[in-house]
Amino acid sequence: MERFIPLVVLLGLSTAASAQEAPPEPRFQASIVGELGFLDVHANSVRYGQGGSLFRFTEEGGQDNLFLSTRLSAELSWRGRHTAVLLYQPIDLRGETVLSRDISFFDNSFPAGTPLDVRYGFSFWRASYLYDLLAGAEWELAVGASLQLRNAALTFTSADGLRRWSSRDVGPVPALKVRGRYTFSSGAWLGLEVDGIYASGGLLNRNNEADSFDAAILDASARAGMRLTRTMDVFLNLRYLGGGARGTDEQEAAMGLGDGYSSNWLDTASVTLGFIYRLPMGD
């Protein structure tokens, strides 16, 4: 009995010391996530006007090589279940070519043999909210929604500067979001993340009468990472990013912008290295 009492005291002191060494997770946690790597354009095509040319950028627009891929986001988590994400993804694809055939967009044309500078920009900002259904130390299974703001810019310019056609578009795109992650006891982890939606007809019908559009976006990634310190993770990420829309805008047709028909589809894959930095925060 005399030996048992000191042992209990030592165990109590040890438990108290461990609690001091490993404080509870803060109520709020802010993180910065960055990625850097390369992007491959698998397919990219546009058509403006029912009688316009179907232009494939990978075959005719100099997009048959690799491009820089960067991505930056900020996250704020609270109460162990809620997460808000703000993301910026630049996409600025440029190429140079000499046309092997005549092409036209609405009433604008470029004859065969024209040296052409092509730019396809589709950068976007995205705000997301996620709710973690599990809220565990090992597992994350979060569902939510995103609102993406596209900033599209498409330009065809002859090398002599005498001919140019461009199209620009800014607009909101809603999407559903799912994110999952499993963390091993070693600190290694595997994760999946998907933003996507498909809509057609009335869902994208701005006047509910004549316009008709089909549209879709999909941003899906798989990653494997490792926690290096309490505030820093590194990871390897594989991503598919694609989508587009096609349909007729009767308002543009009424304004004399051709027949109002357009089609724009993009499919890309990227490989990036990334980091997650957790900002030190108190309770």
PDB file of C-alpha atoms in Angstrom:
ATOM      1  CA  MET A   1       0.000   0.000   0.000  1.00  0.00           C
ATOM      2  CA  GLU A   2       2.840   2.383   0.870  1.00  0.00           C
ATOM      3  CA  ARG A   3       4.358   1.780  -2.588  1.00  0.00           C
ATOM      4  CA  PHE A   4       0.973   2.093  -4.343  1.00  0.00           C
ATOM      5  CA  ILE A   5       0.232   5.675  -3.199  1.00  0.00           C
ATOM      6  CA  PRO A   6       3.469   7.210  -4.637  1.00  0.00           C
ATOM      7  CA  LEU A   7       2.814   5.324  -7.905  1.00  0.00           C
ATOM      8  CA  VAL A   8      -0.673   6.859  -8.205  1.00  0.00           C
ATOM      9  CA  VAL A   9       0.775  10.305  -7.535  1.00  0.00           C
ATOM     10  CA  LEU A  10       3.424   9.835 -10.245  1.00  0.00           C
ATOM     11  CA  LEU A  11       0.822   8.676 -12.767  1.00  0.00           C
ATOM     12  CA  GLY A  12      -1.331  11.710 -11.999  1.00  0.00           C
ATOM     13  CA  LEU A  13       1.594  14.096 -12.478  1.00  0.00           C
ATOM     14  CA  SER A  14       2.539  12.359 -15.730  1.00  0.00           C
ATOM     15  CA  THR A  15      -1.039  12.702 -17.065  1.00  0.00           C
ATOM     16  CA  ALA A  16      -1.134  16.393 -16.163  1.00  0.00           C
ATOM     17  CA  ALA A  17       2.212  16.978 -17.884  1.00  0.00           C
ATOM     18  CA  SER A  18       0.995  15.205 -21.030  1.00  0.00           C
ATOM     19  CA  ALA A  19      -2.109  17.371 -21.097  1.00  0.00           C
ATOM     20  CA  GLN A  20       0.088  20.467 -20.906  1.00  0.00           C
ATOM     21  CA  GLU A  21       2.355  19.212 -23.712  1.00  0.00           C
ATOM     22  CA  ALA A  22      -0.545  18.408 -26.070  1.00  0.00           C
ATOM     23  CA  PRO A  23      -3.097  21.250 -25.843  1.00  0.00           C
ATOM     24  CA  PRO A  24      -6.489  20.745 -27.471  1.00  0.00           C
ATOM     25  CA  GLU A  25      -6.984  21.763 -31.074  1.00  0.00           C
ATOM     26  CA  PRO A  26      -7.957  25.436 -31.455  1.00  0.00           C
ATOM     27  CA  ARG A  27     -11.604  26.272 -32.012  1.00  0.00           C
ATOM     28  CA  PHE A  28     -10.678  28.056 -35.264  1.00  0.00           C
ATOM     29  CA  GLN A  29      -8.036  26.897 -37.751  1.00  0.00           C
ATOM     30  CA  ALA A  30      -6.870  28.897 -40.780  1.00  0.00           C
ATOM     31  CA  SER A  31      -4.787  27.301 -43.549  1.00  0.00           C
ATOM     32  CA  ILE A  32      -3.062  28.305 -46.772  1.00  0.00           C
ATOM     33  CA  VAL A  33      -2.926  25.686 -49.565  1.00  0.00           C
ATOM     34  CA  GLY A  34      -0.755  26.060 -52.665  1.00  0.00           C
ATOM     35  CA  GLU A  35       0.011  23.902 -55.726  1.00  0.00           C
ATOM     36  CA  LEU A  36       2.594  24.129 -58.512  1.00  0.00           C
ATOM     37  CA  GLY A  37       3.069  21.766 -61.445  1.00  0.00           C
ATOM     38  CA  PHE A  38       2.119  21.204 -65.077  1.00  0.00           C
ATOM     39  CA  LEU A  39      -1.167  21.042 -66.980  1.00  0.00           C
ATOM     40  CA  ASP A  40      -1.908  19.017 -70.113  1.00  0.00           C
ATOM     41  CA  VAL A  41      -4.784  20.001 -72.401  1.00  0.00           C
ATOM     42  CA  HIS A  42      -6.437  16.773 -73.517  1.00  0.00           C
ATOM     43  CA  ALA A  43      -9.153  18.465 -75.582  1.00  0.00           C
ATOM     44  CA  ASN A  44     -10.301  22.043 -76.131  1.00  0.00           C
ATOM     45  CA  SER A  45     -12.733  23.168 -78.822  1.00  0.00           C
ATOM     46  CA  VAL A  46     -14.985  26.136 -79.619  1.00  0.00           C
ATOM     47  CA  ARG A  47     -17.632  26.982 -82.199  1.00  0.00           C
ATOM     48  CA  TYR A  48     -19.391  30.324 -82.590  1.00  0.00           C
ATOM     49  CA  GLY A  49     -22.404  30.297 -84.889  1.00  0.00           C
ATOM     50  CA  GLN A  50     -24.194  27.211 -86.198  1.00  0.00           C
ATOM     51  CA  GLY A  51     -22.319  27.598 -89.467  1.00  0.00           C
ATOM     52  CA  GLY A  52     -19.050  28.572 -87.789  1.00  0.00           C
ATOM     53  CA  SER A  53     -15.864  26.521 -87.696  1.00  0.00           C
ATOM     54  CA  LEU A  54     -15.229  23.936 -85.012  1.00  0.00           C
ATOM     55  CA  PHE A  55     -11.753  24.989 -83.859  1.00  0.00           C
ATOM     56  CA  ARG A  56      -9.696  22.456 -81.891  1.00  0.00           C
ATOM     57  CA  PHE A  57      -6.907  24.151 -79.967  1.00  0.00           C
ATOM     58  CA  THR A  58      -4.807  21.029 -79.423  1.00  0.00           C
ATOM     59  CA  GLU A  59      -4.646  20.275 -83.159  1.00  0.00           C
ATOM     60  CA  GLU A  60      -4.795  23.793 -84.618  1.00  0.00           C
ATOM     61  CA  GLY A  61      -4.037  26.311 -81.870  1.00  0.00           C
ATOM     62  CA  GLY A  62      -0.651  25.334 -80.435  1.00  0.00           C
ATOM     63  CA  GLN A  63      -1.977  23.756 -77.221  1.00  0.00           C
ATOM     64  CA  ASP A  64      -0.210  20.437 -77.785  1.00  0.00           C
ATOM     65  CA  ASN A  65       2.441  21.023 -75.115  1.00  0.00           C
ATOM     66  CA  LEU A  66       2.472  21.367 -71.301  1.00  0.00           C
ATOM     67  CA  PHE A  67       1.469  24.522 -69.434  1.00  0.00           C
ATOM     68  CA  LEU A  68       2.207  25.884 -65.965  1.00  0.00           C
ATOM     69  CA  SER A  69      -0.408  24.980 -63.368  1.00  0.00           C
ATOM     70  CA  THR A  70      -0.734  27.006 -60.164  1.00  0.00           C
ATOM     71  CA  ARG A  71      -3.463  27.064 -57.556  1.00  0.00           C
ATOM     72  CA  LEU A  72      -3.865  28.974 -54.272  1.00  0.00           C
ATOM     73  CA  SER A  73      -6.571  28.754 -51.639  1.00  0.00           C
ATOM     74  CA  ALA A  74      -7.303  29.870 -48.074  1.00  0.00           C
ATOM     75  CA  GLU A  75      -9.382  27.796 -45.646  1.00  0.00           C
ATOM     76  CA  LEU A  76     -11.032  28.577 -42.325  1.00  0.00           C
ATOM     77  CA  SER A  77     -12.385  25.736 -40.182  1.00  0.00           C
ATOM     78  CA  TRP A  78     -14.366  26.086 -36.974  1.00  0.00           C
ATOM     79  CA  ARG A  79     -16.018  23.836 -34.378  1.00  0.00           C
ATOM     80  CA  GLY A  80     -14.390  20.797 -35.947  1.00  0.00           C
ATOM     81  CA  ARG A  81     -17.041  20.432 -38.649  1.00  0.00           C
ATOM     82  CA  HIS A  82     -17.391  23.642 -40.680  1.00  0.00           C
ATOM     83  CA  THR A  83     -14.947  24.832 -43.367  1.00  0.00           C
ATOM     84  CA  ALA A  84     -15.011  27.829 -45.714  1.00  0.00           C
ATOM     85  CA  VAL A  85     -12.674  27.835 -48.730  1.00  0.00           C
ATOM     86  CA  LEU A  86     -11.658  30.657 -51.071  1.00  0.00           C
ATOM     87  CA  LEU A  87      -9.775  29.478 -54.187  1.00  0.00           C
ATOM     88  CA  TYR A  88      -8.077  31.136 -57.153  1.00  0.00           C
ATOM     89  CA  GLN A  89      -7.172  29.057 -60.233  1.00  0.00           C
ATOM     90  CA  PRO A  90      -5.472  30.867 -63.128  1.00  0.00           C
ATOM     91  CA  ILE A  91      -5.777  29.297 -66.583  1.00  0.00           C
ATOM     92  CA  ASP A  92      -4.111  31.217 -69.418  1.00  0.00           C
ATOM     93  CA  LEU A  93      -3.327  29.042 -72.439  1.00  0.00           C
ATOM     94  CA  ARG A  94      -1.492  30.668 -75.358  1.00  0.00           C
ATOM     95  CA  GLY A  95      -0.314  29.289 -78.683  1.00  0.00           C
ATOM     96  CA  GLU A  96       1.008  30.239 -82.102  1.00  0.00           C
ATOM     97  CA  THR A  97       0.053  28.568 -85.361  1.00  0.00           C
ATOM     98  CA  VAL A  98      -0.369  28.991 -89.120  1.00  0.00           C
ATOM     99  CA  LEU A  99      -3.874  28.092 -90.267  1.00  0.00           C
ATOM    100  CA  SER A 100      -4.126  25.182 -92.655  1.00  0.00           C
ATOM    101  CA  ARG A 101      -7.751  26.027 -93.540  1.00  0.00           C
ATOM    102  CA  ASP A 102     -10.230  28.900 -93.485  1.00  0.00           C
ATOM    103  CA  ILE A 103     -11.956  29.393 -90.136  1.00  0.00           C
ATOM    104  CA  SER A 104     -14.859  31.639 -89.153  1.00  0.00           C
ATOM    105  CA  PHE A 105     -16.628  32.769 -85.976  1.00  0.00           C
ATOM    106  CA  PHE A 106     -20.022  34.351 -86.661  1.00  0.00           C
ATOM    107  CA  ASP A 107     -19.230  36.888 -89.439  1.00  0.00           C
ATOM    108  CA  ASN A 108     -15.461  37.010 -88.770  1.00  0.00           C
ATOM    109  CA  SER A 109     -13.060  34.906 -90.831  1.00  0.00           C
ATOM    110  CA  PHE A 110      -9.373  34.040 -91.011  1.00  0.00           C
ATOM    111  CA  PRO A 111      -8.128  32.573 -94.322  1.00  0.00           C
ATOM    112  CA  ALA A 112      -5.824  29.582 -94.641  1.00  0.00           C
ATOM    113  CA  GLY A 113      -2.142  30.504 -94.346  1.00  0.00           C
ATOM    114  CA  THR A 114      -2.738  33.196 -91.689  1.00  0.00           C
ATOM    115  CA  PRO A 115      -0.086  33.217 -88.926  1.00  0.00           C
ATOM    116  CA  LEU A 116      -2.262  33.278 -85.805  1.00  0.00           C
ATOM    117  CA  ASP A 117      -1.731  34.063 -82.121  1.00  0.00           C
ATOM    118  CA  VAL A 118      -4.302  32.338 -79.933  1.00  0.00           C
ATOM    119  CA  ARG A 119      -5.212  32.944 -76.293  1.00  0.00           C
ATOM    120  CA  TYR A 120      -7.651  30.864 -74.249  1.00  0.00           C
ATOM    121  CA  GLY A 121      -8.151  32.223 -70.738  1.00  0.00           C
ATOM    122  CA  PHE A 122     -10.492  30.591 -68.249  1.00  0.00           C
ATOM    123  CA  SER A 123      -9.271  31.729 -64.816  1.00  0.00           C
ATOM    124  CA  PHE A 124     -11.765  31.537 -61.966  1.00  0.00           C
ATOM    125  CA  TRP A 125     -12.400  32.294 -58.309  1.00  0.00           C
ATOM    126  CA  ARG A 126     -14.385  29.855 -56.165  1.00  0.00           C
ATOM    127  CA  ALA A 127     -15.949  30.151 -52.711  1.00  0.00           C
ATOM    128  CA  SER A 128     -17.017  26.920 -50.968  1.00  0.00           C
ATOM    129  CA  TYR A 129     -18.621  25.722 -47.746  1.00  0.00           C
ATOM    130  CA  LEU A 130     -18.151  22.203 -46.344  1.00  0.00           C
ATOM    131  CA  TYR A 131     -19.722  20.332 -43.418  1.00  0.00           C
ATOM    132  CA  ASP A 132     -17.784  17.338 -42.078  1.00  0.00           C
ATOM    133  CA  LEU A 133     -20.146  14.435 -41.370  1.00  0.00           C
ATOM    134  CA  LEU A 134     -17.538  12.509 -39.347  1.00  0.00           C
ATOM    135  CA  ALA A 135     -15.415  15.165 -37.618  1.00  0.00           C
ATOM    136  CA  GLY A 136     -12.858  12.586 -36.530  1.00  0.00           C
ATOM    137  CA  ALA A 137      -9.091  12.747 -36.179  1.00  0.00           C
ATOM    138  CA  GLU A 138      -8.521  10.065 -38.830  1.00  0.00           C
ATOM    139  CA  TRP A 139     -11.482  10.441 -41.197  1.00  0.00           C
ATOM    140  CA  GLU A 140     -12.969  13.412 -43.002  1.00  0.00           C
ATOM    141  CA  LEU A 141     -16.121  13.146 -45.133  1.00  0.00           C
ATOM    142  CA  ALA A 142     -17.390  16.622 -45.900  1.00  0.00           C
ATOM    143  CA  VAL A 143     -20.198  17.748 -48.210  1.00  0.00           C
ATOM    144  CA  GLY A 144     -21.214  21.215 -49.312  1.00  0.00           C
ATOM    145  CA  ALA A 145     -21.516  23.624 -52.215  1.00  0.00           C
ATOM    146  CA  SER A 146     -19.389  26.024 -54.258  1.00  0.00           C
ATOM    147  CA  LEU A 147     -19.999  29.220 -56.180  1.00  0.00           C
ATOM    148  CA  GLN A 148     -17.486  29.779 -58.965  1.00  0.00           C
ATOM    149  CA  LEU A 149     -16.915  33.068 -60.780  1.00  0.00           C
ATOM    150  CA  ARG A 150     -15.563  32.427 -64.253  1.00  0.00           C
ATOM    151  CA  ASN A 151     -13.459  35.011 -66.068  1.00  0.00           C
ATOM    152  CA  ALA A 152     -13.280  33.753 -69.655  1.00  0.00           C
ATOM    153  CA  ALA A 153     -11.312  35.483 -72.420  1.00  0.00           C
ATOM    154  CA  LEU A 154     -10.803  34.037 -75.903  1.00  0.00           C
ATOM    155  CA  THR A 155      -8.770  35.889 -78.552  1.00  0.00           C
ATOM    156  CA  PHE A 156      -7.652  35.113 -82.120  1.00  0.00           C
ATOM    157  CA  THR A 157      -5.174  37.643 -83.580  1.00  0.00           C
ATOM    158  CA  SER A 158      -3.342  37.504 -86.889  1.00  0.00           C
ATOM    159  CA  ALA A 159       0.414  37.971 -86.471  1.00  0.00           C
ATOM    160  CA  ASP A 160       0.314  41.231 -88.470  1.00  0.00           C
ATOM    161  CA  GLY A 161      -2.396  42.597 -86.167  1.00  0.00           C
ATOM    162  CA  LEU A 162      -4.836  43.318 -88.999  1.00  0.00           C
ATOM    163  CA  ARG A 163      -7.411  40.691 -87.988  1.00  0.00           C
ATOM    164  CA  ARG A 164      -8.739  39.975 -84.506  1.00  0.00           C
ATOM    165  CA  TRP A 165     -11.740  38.272 -82.973  1.00  0.00           C
ATOM    166  CA  SER A 166     -12.399  37.950 -79.254  1.00  0.00           C
ATOM    167  CA  SER A 167     -15.044  36.778 -76.822  1.00  0.00           C
ATOM    168  CA  ARG A 168     -15.211  37.601 -73.118  1.00  0.00           C
ATOM    169  CA  ASP A 169     -17.570  36.357 -70.435  1.00  0.00           C
ATOM    170  CA  VAL A 170     -17.865  36.782 -66.665  1.00  0.00           C
ATOM    171  CA  GLY A 171     -20.498  34.933 -64.690  1.00  0.00           C
ATOM    172  CA  PRO A 172     -21.345  32.784 -61.637  1.00  0.00           C
ATOM    173  CA  VAL A 173     -21.364  28.969 -61.753  1.00  0.00           C
ATOM    174  CA  PRO A 174     -22.825  26.955 -58.820  1.00  0.00           C
ATOM    175  CA  ALA A 175     -21.557  23.461 -58.030  1.00  0.00           C
ATOM    176  CA  LEU A 176     -21.801  20.694 -55.453  1.00  0.00           C
ATOM    177  CA  LYS A 177     -18.713  19.775 -53.433  1.00  0.00           C
ATOM    178  CA  VAL A 178     -17.461  16.617 -51.669  1.00  0.00           C
ATOM    179  CA  ARG A 179     -14.157  16.111 -49.851  1.00  0.00           C
ATOM    180  CA  GLY A 180     -12.737  13.068 -48.108  1.00  0.00           C
ATOM    181  CA  ARG A 181      -9.507  12.213 -46.327  1.00  0.00           C
ATOM    182  CA  TYR A 182      -7.993   9.404 -44.271  1.00  0.00           C
ATOM    183  CA  THR A 183      -4.930  10.002 -42.070  1.00  0.00           C
ATOM    184  CA  PHE A 184      -2.691   7.112 -40.993  1.00  0.00           C
ATOM    185  CA  SER A 185      -1.030   6.968 -37.578  1.00  0.00           C
ATOM    186  CA  SER A 186       2.302   7.725 -39.267  1.00  0.00           C
ATOM    187  CA  GLY A 187       1.037  11.124 -40.440  1.00  0.00           C
ATOM    188  CA  ALA A 188       0.663  10.054 -44.094  1.00  0.00           C
ATOM    189  CA  TRP A 189      -2.771  10.636 -45.628  1.00  0.00           C
ATOM    190  CA  LEU A 190      -4.885  10.106 -48.746  1.00  0.00           C
ATOM    191  CA  GLY A 191      -7.511  12.544 -49.972  1.00  0.00           C
ATOM    192  CA  LEU A 192     -10.183  13.093 -52.619  1.00  0.00           C
ATOM    193  CA  GLU A 193     -12.006  16.289 -53.592  1.00  0.00           C
ATOM    194  CA  VAL A 194     -14.715  16.914 -56.214  1.00  0.00           C
ATOM    195  CA  ASP A 195     -16.568  20.040 -57.361  1.00  0.00           C
ATOM    196  CA  GLY A 196     -19.074  19.526 -60.137  1.00  0.00           C
ATOM    197  CA  ILE A 197     -22.484  20.067 -61.664  1.00  0.00           C
ATOM    198  CA  TYR A 198     -24.422  19.401 -64.861  1.00  0.00           C
ATOM    199  CA  ALA A 199     -27.338  21.581 -65.914  1.00  0.00           C
ATOM    200  CA  SER A 200     -29.481  21.908 -69.006  1.00  0.00           C
ATOM    201  CA  GLY A 201     -32.554  23.642 -70.357  1.00  0.00           C
ATOM    202  CA  GLY A 202     -34.398  25.761 -67.821  1.00  0.00           C
ATOM    203  CA  LEU A 203     -31.690  25.550 -65.178  1.00  0.00           C
ATOM    204  CA  LEU A 204     -29.570  27.889 -67.261  1.00  0.00           C
ATOM    205  CA  ASN A 205     -32.418  29.592 -69.095  1.00  0.00           C
ATOM    206  CA  ARG A 206     -32.117  33.285 -68.378  1.00  0.00           C
ATOM    207  CA  ASN A 207     -35.443  34.368 -69.908  1.00  0.00           C
ATOM    208  CA  ASN A 208     -37.308  31.055 -69.399  1.00  0.00           C
ATOM    209  CA  GLU A 209     -38.583  31.238 -72.962  1.00  0.00           C
ATOM    210  CA  ALA A 210     -36.140  30.824 -75.815  1.00  0.00           C
ATOM    211  CA  ASP A 211     -32.602  30.309 -74.504  1.00  0.00           C
ATOM    212  CA  SER A 212     -31.409  26.719 -74.236  1.00  0.00           C
ATOM    213  CA  PHE A 213     -28.048  25.678 -72.786  1.00  0.00           C
ATOM    214  CA  ASP A 214     -26.275  22.531 -71.692  1.00  0.00           C
ATOM    215  CA  ALA A 215     -23.390  23.146 -69.308  1.00  0.00           C
ATOM    216  CA  ALA A 216     -21.142  21.182 -66.967  1.00  0.00           C
ATOM    217  CA  ILE A 217     -18.044  21.592 -64.815  1.00  0.00           C
ATOM    218  CA  LEU A 218     -15.957  18.956 -63.030  1.00  0.00           C
ATOM    219  CA  ASP A 219     -12.911  19.577 -60.853  1.00  0.00           C
ATOM    220  CA  ALA A 220     -11.796  16.246 -59.355  1.00  0.00           C
ATOM    221  CA  SER A 221      -8.513  15.486 -57.608  1.00  0.00           C
ATOM    222  CA  ALA A 222      -6.769  12.673 -55.754  1.00  0.00           C
ATOM    223  CA  ARG A 223      -3.796  13.389 -53.510  1.00  0.00           C
ATOM    224  CA  ALA A 224      -1.340  11.679 -51.189  1.00  0.00           C
ATOM    225  CA  GLY A 225       0.383  13.670 -48.484  1.00  0.00           C
ATOM    226  CA  MET A 226       2.473  13.641 -45.340  1.00  0.00           C
ATOM    227  CA  ARG A 227       2.389  15.813 -42.234  1.00  0.00           C
ATOM    228  CA  LEU A 228       5.902  17.171 -41.690  1.00  0.00           C
ATOM    229  CA  THR A 229       5.209  19.326 -38.648  1.00  0.00           C
ATOM    230  CA  ARG A 230       2.190  20.406 -36.628  1.00  0.00           C
ATOM    231  CA  THR A 231       1.698  23.306 -39.051  1.00  0.00           C
ATOM    232  CA  MET A 232       2.950  21.927 -42.408  1.00  0.00           C
ATOM    233  CA  ASP A 233       1.884  19.163 -44.823  1.00  0.00           C
ATOM    234  CA  VAL A 234       3.183  18.379 -48.316  1.00  0.00           C
ATOM    235  CA  PHE A 235       1.340  16.392 -50.991  1.00  0.00           C
ATOM    236  CA  LEU A 236       1.309  15.116 -54.576  1.00  0.00           C
ATOM    237  CA  ASN A 237      -1.907  15.891 -56.476  1.00  0.00           C
ATOM    238  CA  LEU A 238      -3.503  14.475 -59.650  1.00  0.00           C
ATOM    239  CA  ARG A 239      -6.377  16.545 -61.039  1.00  0.00           C
ATOM    240  CA  TYR A 240      -8.944  16.500 -63.825  1.00  0.00           C
ATOM    241  CA  LEU A 241     -10.439  19.903 -64.637  1.00  0.00           C
ATOM    242  CA  GLY A 242     -12.945  20.314 -67.416  1.00  0.00           C
ATOM    243  CA  GLY A 243     -16.340  21.460 -68.545  1.00  0.00           C
ATOM    244  CA  GLY A 244     -18.048  23.860 -70.875  1.00  0.00           C
ATOM    245  CA  ALA A 245     -21.372  24.879 -72.372  1.00  0.00           C
ATOM    246  CA  ARG A 246     -23.273  24.960 -75.618  1.00  0.00           C
ATOM    247  CA  GLY A 247     -26.524  26.591 -76.606  1.00  0.00           C
ATOM    248  CA  THR A 248     -28.184  29.605 -78.173  1.00  0.00           C
ATOM    249  CA  ASP A 249     -28.502  33.057 -76.651  1.00  0.00           C
ATOM    250  CA  GLU A 250     -31.514  34.710 -78.271  1.00  0.00           C
ATOM    251  CA  GLN A 251     -30.604  38.114 -76.839  1.00  0.00           C
ATOM    252  CA  GLU A 252     -27.245  38.065 -78.622  1.00  0.00           C
ATOM    253  CA  ALA A 253     -28.958  36.995 -81.837  1.00  0.00           C
ATOM    254  CA  ALA A 254     -31.405  39.906 -81.490  1.00  0.00           C
ATOM    255  CA  MET A 255     -28.460  42.277 -81.056  1.00  0.00           C
ATOM    256  CA  GLY A 256     -26.997  41.107 -84.353  1.00  0.00           C
ATOM    257  CA  LEU A 257     -24.231  38.944 -82.848  1.00  0.00           C
ATOM    258  CA  GLY A 258     -24.651  36.156 -85.378  1.00  0.00           C
ATOM    259  CA  ASP A 259     -27.262  33.535 -84.573  1.00  0.00           C
ATOM    260  CA  GLY A 260     -26.331  33.509 -80.866  1.00  0.00           C
ATOM    261  CA  TYR A 261     -25.069  29.921 -80.882  1.00  0.00           C
ATOM    262  CA  SER A 262     -21.853  29.003 -79.090  1.00  0.00           C
ATOM    263  CA  SER A 263     -20.077  25.838 -77.963  1.00  0.00           C
ATOM    264  CA  ASN A 264     -17.018  25.732 -75.692  1.00  0.00           C
ATOM    265  CA  TRP A 265     -15.548  22.576 -74.069  1.00  0.00           C
ATOM    266  CA  LEU A 266     -12.292  22.012 -72.211  1.00  0.00           C
ATOM    267  CA  ASP A 267     -10.659  18.848 -70.766  1.00  0.00           C
ATOM    268  CA  THR A 268      -7.360  19.036 -68.855  1.00  0.00           C
ATOM    269  CA  ALA A 269      -5.244  16.948 -66.501  1.00  0.00           C
ATOM    270  CA  SER A 270      -2.572  18.261 -64.146  1.00  0.00           C
ATOM    271  CA  VAL A 271       0.130  16.947 -61.811  1.00  0.00           C
ATOM    272  CA  THR A 272       1.199  19.251 -59.003  1.00  0.00           C
ATOM    273  CA  LEU A 273       3.190  19.342 -55.776  1.00  0.00           C
ATOM    274  CA  GLY A 274       1.463  21.178 -52.964  1.00  0.00           C
ATOM    275  CA  PHE A 275       1.665  22.310 -49.374  1.00  0.00           C
ATOM    276  CA  ILE A 276      -0.757  23.019 -46.547  1.00  0.00           C
ATOM    277  CA  TYR A 277       0.354  25.587 -43.966  1.00  0.00           C
ATOM    278  CA  ARG A 278      -1.761  25.909 -40.834  1.00  0.00           C
ATOM    279  CA  LEU A 279      -1.557  29.323 -39.257  1.00  0.00           C
ATOM    280  CA  PRO A 280      -0.843  29.123 -35.515  1.00  0.00           C
ATOM    281  CA  MET A 281      -4.011  30.174 -33.691  1.00  0.00           C
ATOM    282  CA  GLY A 282      -5.167  30.168 -30.094  1.00  0.00           C
ATOM    283  CA  ASP A 283      -8.432  28.805 -28.691  1.00  0.00           C
TER     284      ASP A 283
END
